[in-house]
Short mmCIF file of C-alpha atoms in Angstrom, two decimals:
data_model
loop_
_atom_site.label_atom_id
_atom_site.label_comp_id
_atom_site.label_asym_id
_atom_site.label_seq_id
_atom_site.Cartn_x
_atom_site.Cartn_y
_atom_site.Cartn_z
CA UNK A 1 -30.17 13.46 -2.88
CA UNK A 2 -27.38 15.75 -4.02
CA UNK A 3 -27.91 17.18 -7.89
CA UNK A 4 -24.79 15.54 -8.66
CA UNK A 5 -26.54 12.13 -6.82
CA UNK A 6 -28.96 13.15 -9.55
CA UNK A 7 -27.80 13.72 -12.52
CA UNK A 8 -25.39 10.57 -11.76
CA UNK A 9 -28.74 8.40 -11.41
CA UNK A 10 -30.35 9.62 -14.36
CA UNK A 11 -27.53 8.95 -16.78
CA UNK A 12 -26.22 5.76 -15.73
CA UNK A 13 -30.38 4.61 -15.70
CA UNK A 14 -30.67 5.90 -19.17
CA UNK A 15 -33.04 8.58 -18.93
CA UNK A 16 -30.43 11.47 -19.90
CA UNK A 17 -26.61 10.93 -21.57
CA UNK A 18 -24.49 13.97 -22.68
CA UNK A 19 -24.98 15.72 -26.11
CA UNK A 20 -22.30 14.16 -28.80
CA UNK A 21 -20.27 12.96 -25.64
CA UNK A 22 -17.55 10.76 -27.99
CA UNK A 23 -17.05 13.58 -28.77
CA UNK A 24 -15.79 15.46 -25.61
CA UNK A 25 -20.04 16.71 -25.24
CA UNK A 26 -20.94 20.13 -25.71
CA UNK A 27 -21.71 22.25 -22.44
CA UNK A 28 -25.23 22.22 -21.69
CA UNK A 29 -26.99 19.88 -24.72
CA UNK A 30 -28.16 16.39 -22.84
CA UNK A 31 -30.02 13.44 -24.84
CA UNK A 32 -32.96 11.82 -24.02
CA UNK A 33 -32.12 8.08 -23.17
CA UNK A 34 -35.30 5.43 -23.92
CA UNK A 35 -36.73 5.57 -20.41
CA UNK A 36 -36.20 9.80 -20.88
CA UNK A 37 -37.96 9.92 -24.08
CA UNK A 38 -40.98 7.88 -23.05
CA UNK A 39 -41.17 9.78 -19.60
CA UNK A 40 -41.22 13.28 -21.76
CA UNK A 41 -43.35 11.50 -24.83
CA UNK A 42 -45.86 10.73 -21.29
CA UNK A 43 -45.64 14.31 -20.10
CA UNK A 44 -46.74 15.65 -23.42
CA UNK A 45 -49.87 13.07 -24.15
CA UNK A 46 -50.56 14.46 -20.44
CA UNK A 47 -50.13 18.46 -21.07
CA UNK A 48 -51.75 17.62 -25.06
CA UNK A 49 -54.95 15.79 -23.81
CA UNK A 50 -55.81 17.47 -20.74
CA UNK A 51 -54.65 21.56 -22.51
CA UNK A 52 -56.21 20.73 -25.94
CA UNK A 53 -58.72 17.25 -26.26
CA UNK A 54 -59.89 17.35 -22.90
CA UNK A 55 -60.92 21.09 -23.62
CA UNK A 56 -64.22 22.87 -25.44
CA UNK A 57 -62.63 26.03 -26.16
CA UNK A 58 -58.97 24.56 -27.14
CA UNK A 59 -57.18 23.89 -30.46
CA UNK A 60 -53.77 22.49 -32.22
CA UNK A 61 -51.48 23.79 -34.05
CA UNK A 62 -47.92 22.60 -35.07
CA UNK A 63 -45.40 25.57 -36.96
CA UNK A 64 -42.38 25.96 -37.78
CA UNK A 65 -39.59 26.84 -36.04
CA UNK A 66 -37.89 28.84 -38.71
CA UNK A 67 -39.98 31.94 -39.59
CA UNK A 68 -40.10 35.15 -41.84
CA UNK A 69 -37.98 38.01 -39.84
CA UNK A 70 -39.49 40.60 -40.09
CA UNK A 71 -41.79 38.29 -36.88
CA UNK A 72 -39.12 39.35 -34.68
CA UNK A 73 -39.09 42.58 -36.00
CA UNK A 74 -42.51 42.87 -35.52
CA UNK A 75 -43.02 41.72 -31.87
CA UNK A 76 -39.89 43.09 -30.55
CA UNK A 77 -37.57 40.08 -30.08
CA UNK A 78 -34.90 41.58 -32.02
CA UNK A 79 -34.55 44.65 -29.69
CA UNK A 80 -36.23 43.83 -25.83
CA UNK A 81 -35.02 40.31 -25.97
CA UNK A 82 -31.81 40.29 -24.44
CA UNK A 83 -30.25 39.64 -20.91
CA UNK A 84 -27.63 41.78 -19.00
CA UNK A 85 -24.34 40.60 -19.79
CA UNK A 86 -20.60 40.97 -18.15
CA UNK A 87 -17.20 40.18 -18.46
CA UNK A 88 -14.53 38.71 -15.65
CA UNK A 89 -11.59 40.74 -16.21
CA UNK A 90 -9.49 38.20 -14.50
CA UNK A 91 -10.41 35.51 -16.19
CA UNK A 92 -12.87 36.84 -19.09
CA UNK A 93 -15.44 33.87 -17.86
CA UNK A 94 -19.15 35.88 -19.37
CA UNK A 95 -22.22 36.05 -16.64
CA UNK A 96 -25.30 37.15 -16.59
CA UNK A 97 -25.49 40.28 -14.22
CA UNK A 98 -28.60 39.95 -12.38
CA UNK A 99 -28.02 36.38 -11.57
CA UNK A 100 -24.92 37.16 -10.70
CA UNK A 101 -26.35 39.67 -8.29
CA UNK A 102 -28.88 36.99 -7.40
CA UNK A 103 -26.70 34.25 -6.38
CA UNK A 104 -23.80 36.43 -4.47
CA UNK A 105 -26.84 37.57 -1.91
CA UNK A 106 -28.84 34.26 -1.50
CA UNK A 107 -31.38 35.30 -3.34
CA UNK A 108 -32.07 38.09 -1.01
CA UNK A 109 -31.63 40.88 -4.17
CA UNK A 110 -34.13 40.86 -7.86
CA UNK A 111 -32.43 42.76 -9.98
CA UNK A 112 -34.36 41.62 -12.67
CA UNK A 113 -35.29 45.35 -14.52
CA UNK A 114 -32.52 47.04 -13.37
CA UNK A 115 -30.70 49.26 -15.84
CA UNK A 116 -27.39 47.88 -16.70
CA UNK A 117 -26.12 51.04 -14.98
CA UNK A 118 -28.00 50.05 -11.84
CA UNK A 119 -26.25 46.82 -11.92
CA UNK A 120 -22.76 47.58 -12.97
CA UNK A 121 -22.41 49.77 -9.61
CA UNK A 122 -23.96 47.36 -7.71
CA UNK A 123 -21.56 44.69 -8.51
CA UNK A 124 -18.70 46.74 -8.09
CA UNK A 125 -19.70 48.50 -4.63
CA UNK A 126 -20.47 45.66 -3.32
CA UNK A 127 -17.78 43.47 -4.89
CA UNK A 128 -19.28 40.91 -5.89
CA UNK A 129 -16.84 38.39 -6.40
CA UNK A 130 -16.13 36.08 -10.20
CA UNK A 131 -18.00 32.38 -8.90
CA UNK A 132 -14.86 30.91 -11.65
CA UNK A 133 -11.40 32.39 -10.21
CA UNK A 134 -13.20 35.06 -7.50
CA UNK A 135 -11.66 37.90 -9.11
CA UNK A 136 -14.64 41.01 -8.36
CA UNK A 137 -13.04 43.70 -11.47
CA UNK A 138 -15.85 43.17 -14.36
CA UNK A 139 -16.61 45.34 -17.46
CA UNK A 140 -19.28 47.26 -17.33
CA UNK A 141 -23.01 45.81 -18.21
CA UNK A 142 -24.43 45.46 -21.67
CA UNK A 143 -27.29 43.96 -23.33
CA UNK A 144 -26.09 40.65 -25.05
CA UNK A 145 -29.59 39.53 -27.50
CA UNK A 146 -30.75 35.55 -27.10
CA UNK A 147 -31.40 35.12 -30.26
CA UNK A 148 -29.92 31.94 -32.57
CA UNK A 149 -28.56 33.77 -36.01
CA UNK A 150 -28.26 31.65 -39.22
CA UNK A 151 -28.31 31.81 -42.99
CA UNK A 152 -31.44 30.55 -45.53
CA UNK A 153 -29.85 29.90 -49.09
CA UNK A 154 -26.59 29.46 -50.06
CA UNK A 155 -25.44 32.82 -49.95
CA UNK A 156 -24.37 34.44 -45.85
CA UNK A 157 -25.85 37.59 -46.37
CA UNK A 158 -27.42 40.13 -43.97
CA UNK A 159 -30.75 39.68 -46.66
CA UNK A 160 -31.02 36.00 -45.84
CA UNK A 161 -30.29 36.06 -42.27
CA UNK A 162 -32.72 33.87 -40.03
CA UNK A 163 -33.81 32.83 -36.55
CA UNK A 164 -33.89 29.85 -34.69
CA UNK A 165 -37.42 30.75 -33.20
CA UNK A 166 -36.90 31.66 -29.17
CA UNK A 167 -40.63 31.11 -28.56
CA UNK A 168 -43.63 28.77 -30.08
CA UNK A 169 -45.86 31.58 -29.10
CA UNK A 170 -45.39 33.94 -32.50
CA UNK A 171 -46.22 30.89 -34.47
CA UNK A 172 -49.74 31.05 -32.61
CA UNK A 173 -50.19 34.52 -33.44
CA UNK A 174 -49.33 35.17 -36.99
CA UNK A 175 -51.95 31.80 -37.34
CA UNK A 176 -54.28 33.09 -35.41
CA UNK A 177 -56.73 34.25 -38.59
CA UNK A 178 -55.67 30.95 -39.96
CA UNK A 179 -56.84 28.98 -37.01
CA UNK A 180 -59.79 31.47 -36.28
CA UNK A 181 -61.18 30.62 -39.55
CA UNK A 182 -60.80 27.59 -40.59
CA UNK A 183 -61.50 26.20 -37.02
CA UNK A 184 -64.77 28.32 -36.24
CA UNK A 185 -63.94 29.18 -33.19
CA UNK A 186 -65.36 31.32 -31.61
CA UNK A 187 -63.96 34.35 -28.49
CA UNK A 188 -63.01 32.74 -25.79
CA UNK A 189 -60.88 29.77 -27.19
CA UNK A 190 -56.93 28.56 -27.02
CA UNK A 191 -54.49 27.10 -30.00
CA UNK A 192 -51.97 25.81 -28.49
CA UNK A 193 -48.21 24.11 -29.48
CA UNK A 194 -45.79 22.39 -28.29
CA UNK A 195 -41.86 22.16 -29.89
CA UNK A 196 -38.43 23.48 -29.39
CA UNK A 197 -37.23 26.62 -28.91
CA UNK A 198 -33.98 27.99 -28.86
CA UNK A 199 -32.41 30.49 -26.74
CA UNK A 200 -28.55 31.50 -26.73
CA UNK A 201 -28.21 31.46 -22.76
CA UNK A 202 -26.17 33.48 -21.24
CA UNK A 203 -25.43 31.62 -18.14
CA UNK A 204 -27.20 28.24 -18.77
CA UNK A 205 -27.17 25.47 -15.96
CA UNK A 206 -28.61 23.51 -13.05
CA UNK A 207 -28.89 20.23 -15.82
CA UNK A 208 -31.29 20.70 -17.45
CA UNK A 209 -33.53 23.09 -15.69
CA UNK A 210 -31.91 25.83 -18.66
CA UNK A 211 -30.83 24.88 -21.58
CA UNK A 212 -29.83 26.56 -25.10
CA UNK A 213 -32.29 24.42 -27.21
CA UNK A 214 -35.80 23.28 -24.84
CA UNK A 215 -38.99 22.66 -25.97
CA UNK A 216 -41.90 24.06 -25.02
CA UNK A 217 -45.85 23.36 -24.80
CA UNK A 218 -47.26 26.59 -24.52
CA UNK A 219 -51.07 27.48 -24.72
CA UNK A 220 -52.50 30.95 -26.38
CA UNK A 221 -56.31 32.00 -25.32
CA UNK A 222 -57.91 34.43 -26.43
CA UNK A 223 -60.70 36.54 -24.96
CA UNK A 224 -62.45 39.60 -25.17
CA UNK A 225 -60.87 42.33 -23.13
CA UNK A 226 -62.78 43.20 -19.83
CA UNK A 227 -62.51 39.65 -18.87
CA UNK A 228 -58.50 39.32 -19.40
CA UNK A 229 -58.76 39.18 -15.87
CA UNK A 230 -60.94 36.54 -15.28
CA UNK A 231 -59.27 34.19 -17.25
CA UNK A 232 -56.18 34.51 -16.61
CA UNK A 233 -57.09 33.49 -12.79
CA UNK A 234 -58.77 30.04 -14.64
CA UNK A 235 -55.61 29.48 -15.87
CA UNK A 236 -53.33 29.91 -12.88
CA UNK A 237 -55.38 27.25 -11.30
CA UNK A 238 -56.10 25.10 -14.06
CA UNK A 239 -51.82 25.15 -14.24
CA UNK A 240 -52.32 24.73 -10.39
CA UNK A 241 -54.61 21.32 -10.46
CA UNK A 242 -52.31 19.73 -13.68
CA UNK A 243 -49.31 19.06 -10.96
CA UNK A 244 -51.33 18.32 -8.81
CA UNK A 245 -52.78 15.80 -11.40
CA UNK A 246 -48.85 14.70 -11.81
CA UNK A 247 -49.03 14.11 -8.06
CA UNK A 248 -46.52 17.23 -7.31
CA UNK A 249 -46.53 18.25 -2.98
CA UNK A 250 -48.52 21.97 -2.25
CA UNK A 251 -45.53 22.43 0.04
CA UNK A 252 -43.18 21.76 -3.53
CA UNK A 253 -45.55 23.89 -5.01
CA UNK A 254 -45.60 28.31 -5.09
CA UNK A 255 -46.84 31.06 -6.73
CA UNK A 256 -45.03 34.51 -7.39
CA UNK A 257 -46.35 37.37 -8.93
CA UNK A 258 -44.64 40.37 -11.00
CA UNK A 259 -43.39 43.37 -9.92
CA UNK A 260 -44.44 45.78 -12.26
CA UNK A 261 -40.67 46.11 -12.78
CA UNK A 262 -39.78 43.22 -13.57
CA UNK A 263 -42.91 42.62 -16.67
CA UNK A 264 -41.94 41.90 -19.72
CA UNK A 265 -42.54 44.03 -22.25
CA UNK A 266 -45.87 42.46 -23.70
CA UNK A 267 -46.78 41.81 -19.69
CA UNK A 268 -49.78 43.10 -18.37
CA UNK A 269 -48.96 40.89 -15.30
CA UNK A 270 -46.65 37.24 -15.00
CA UNK A 271 -47.07 35.12 -12.10
CA UNK A 272 -44.65 32.30 -11.51
CA UNK A 273 -45.75 29.23 -10.11
CA UNK A 274 -42.19 27.80 -8.44
CA UNK A 275 -40.66 24.96 -8.15
CA UNK A 276 -38.85 23.50 -4.60
CA UNK A 277 -36.04 22.36 -7.26
CA UNK A 278 -33.18 20.29 -5.87
CA UNK A 279 -31.19 23.32 -6.27
CA UNK A 280 -33.49 26.15 -5.23
CA UNK A 281 -36.74 27.27 -5.34
CA UNK A 282 -37.30 28.21 -9.41
CA UNK A 283 -39.46 28.93 -11.81
CA UNK A 284 -41.08 26.04 -12.86
CA UNK A 285 -44.50 27.56 -15.60
CA UNK A 286 -45.57 31.59 -16.57
CA UNK A 287 -49.04 32.46 -16.96
CA UNK A 288 -48.40 35.45 -18.09
CA UNK A 289 -51.53 38.32 -19.49
CA UNK A 290 -50.27 39.20 -22.65
CA UNK A 291 -52.48 42.14 -23.98
CA UNK A 292 -53.20 42.55 -27.03
CA UNK A 293 -49.68 43.55 -27.82
CA UNK A 294 -48.89 40.84 -30.35
CA UNK A 295 -51.91 40.75 -32.49
CA UNK A 296 -51.55 44.77 -32.46
CA UNK A 297 -48.18 44.96 -33.25
CA UNK A 298 -48.27 41.76 -35.75
CA UNK A 299 -51.23 43.89 -37.68
CA UNK A 300 -49.39 46.87 -37.86
CA UNK A 301 -46.78 45.94 -39.45
CA UNK A 302 -47.79 43.94 -41.55
CA UNK A 303 -50.62 45.27 -42.27
CA UNK A 304 -52.83 42.24 -42.53
CA UNK A 305 -55.93 42.69 -39.87
CA UNK A 306 -55.82 41.02 -36.89
CA UNK A 307 -59.05 41.61 -35.63
CA UNK A 308 -61.93 39.51 -34.64
CA UNK A 309 -65.65 39.86 -35.27
CA UNK A 310 -67.87 39.11 -32.92
CA UNK A 311 -71.47 37.65 -34.90
CA UNK A 312 -73.75 38.79 -31.58
CA UNK A 313 -72.76 41.50 -31.38
CA UNK A 314 -70.77 43.05 -34.99
CA UNK A 315 -68.40 44.77 -32.73
CA UNK A 316 -64.57 44.04 -33.83
CA UNK A 317 -61.44 44.25 -31.96
CA UNK A 318 -58.07 42.40 -31.48
CA UNK A 319 -58.56 39.54 -28.22
CA UNK A 320 -56.53 39.82 -24.76
CA UNK A 321 -53.88 36.79 -24.82
CA UNK A 322 -53.30 35.33 -21.26
CA UNK A 323 -50.75 32.89 -21.84
CA UNK A 324 -49.33 29.09 -19.80
CA UNK A 325 -46.56 28.22 -20.83
CA UNK A 326 -44.47 25.45 -19.21
CA UNK A 327 -41.20 23.65 -20.38
CA UNK A 328 -40.63 19.87 -21.43
CA UNK A 329 -37.10 19.58 -19.38
CA UNK A 330 -39.00 21.35 -16.17
CA UNK A 331 -41.26 19.45 -15.24
CA UNK A 332 -39.31 15.84 -16.58
CA UNK A 333 -36.12 17.64 -13.37
#
């Protein structure tokens, strides 16, 4: 089975339709038909059952897509949520520089974490060709912020700029004290949610694998510093067991630890659970040790105390966070 045949089958049987099809469609936008929506809902219900309802540790939340823009300043998304962008000088098509290198080297060169200069020098010295036209001249690499901007209210100016959330996680972090206080949960405990996120990807593709609008199932698990490795290992195994329960064959699943230069600005350690998709190996699930980064920066920026008071020791601390995050569409694919 090829990806082209799979897409044709899913379209013809009512799983997935091209978004806005009667108007010629919209690039990388998909609608889910009668069968597709049932399958998506089944996956979401099962995730919610295993991660929230059956867990003695975890509770759920449903936070808003639109948030105070200061959330994204504090979290680092305004400054750091970027991808390296380069344009083909011949046809003008824009490419994500690290993915251009990855595809040209058949996956042998991983350029995650490279500087703009390193990316540009590699593309130039290896005469990498544009997939669209074959040209080998590209503009210098620059960083492109992937957050979607919009305006709140009737006046369009900088004061009214807000963003569509690029992840559901921040809605959990800013509600940490609310949930802990009202649910009376003691650390360790987790807060999970399922919801839409939006990323203005430079090069979306591979059908529903990477889209600009997608749905996430995320858990933020709060634990005492010093126990984070134990819980990191626990949730890695829990996610692997979940995939086995869904029926994924073990030979189609593998794990990959991120190298230090690949780690996100908030991460101490990250493991990707990868799946052998029809187009090759790709990230299915990410499990990250976010340390106390998010609670710390939100405490500093908001001036609100987010520390946890241990009722047994009277010790105050900012919990560490283990985050298993998976996209609904990738599980569907």
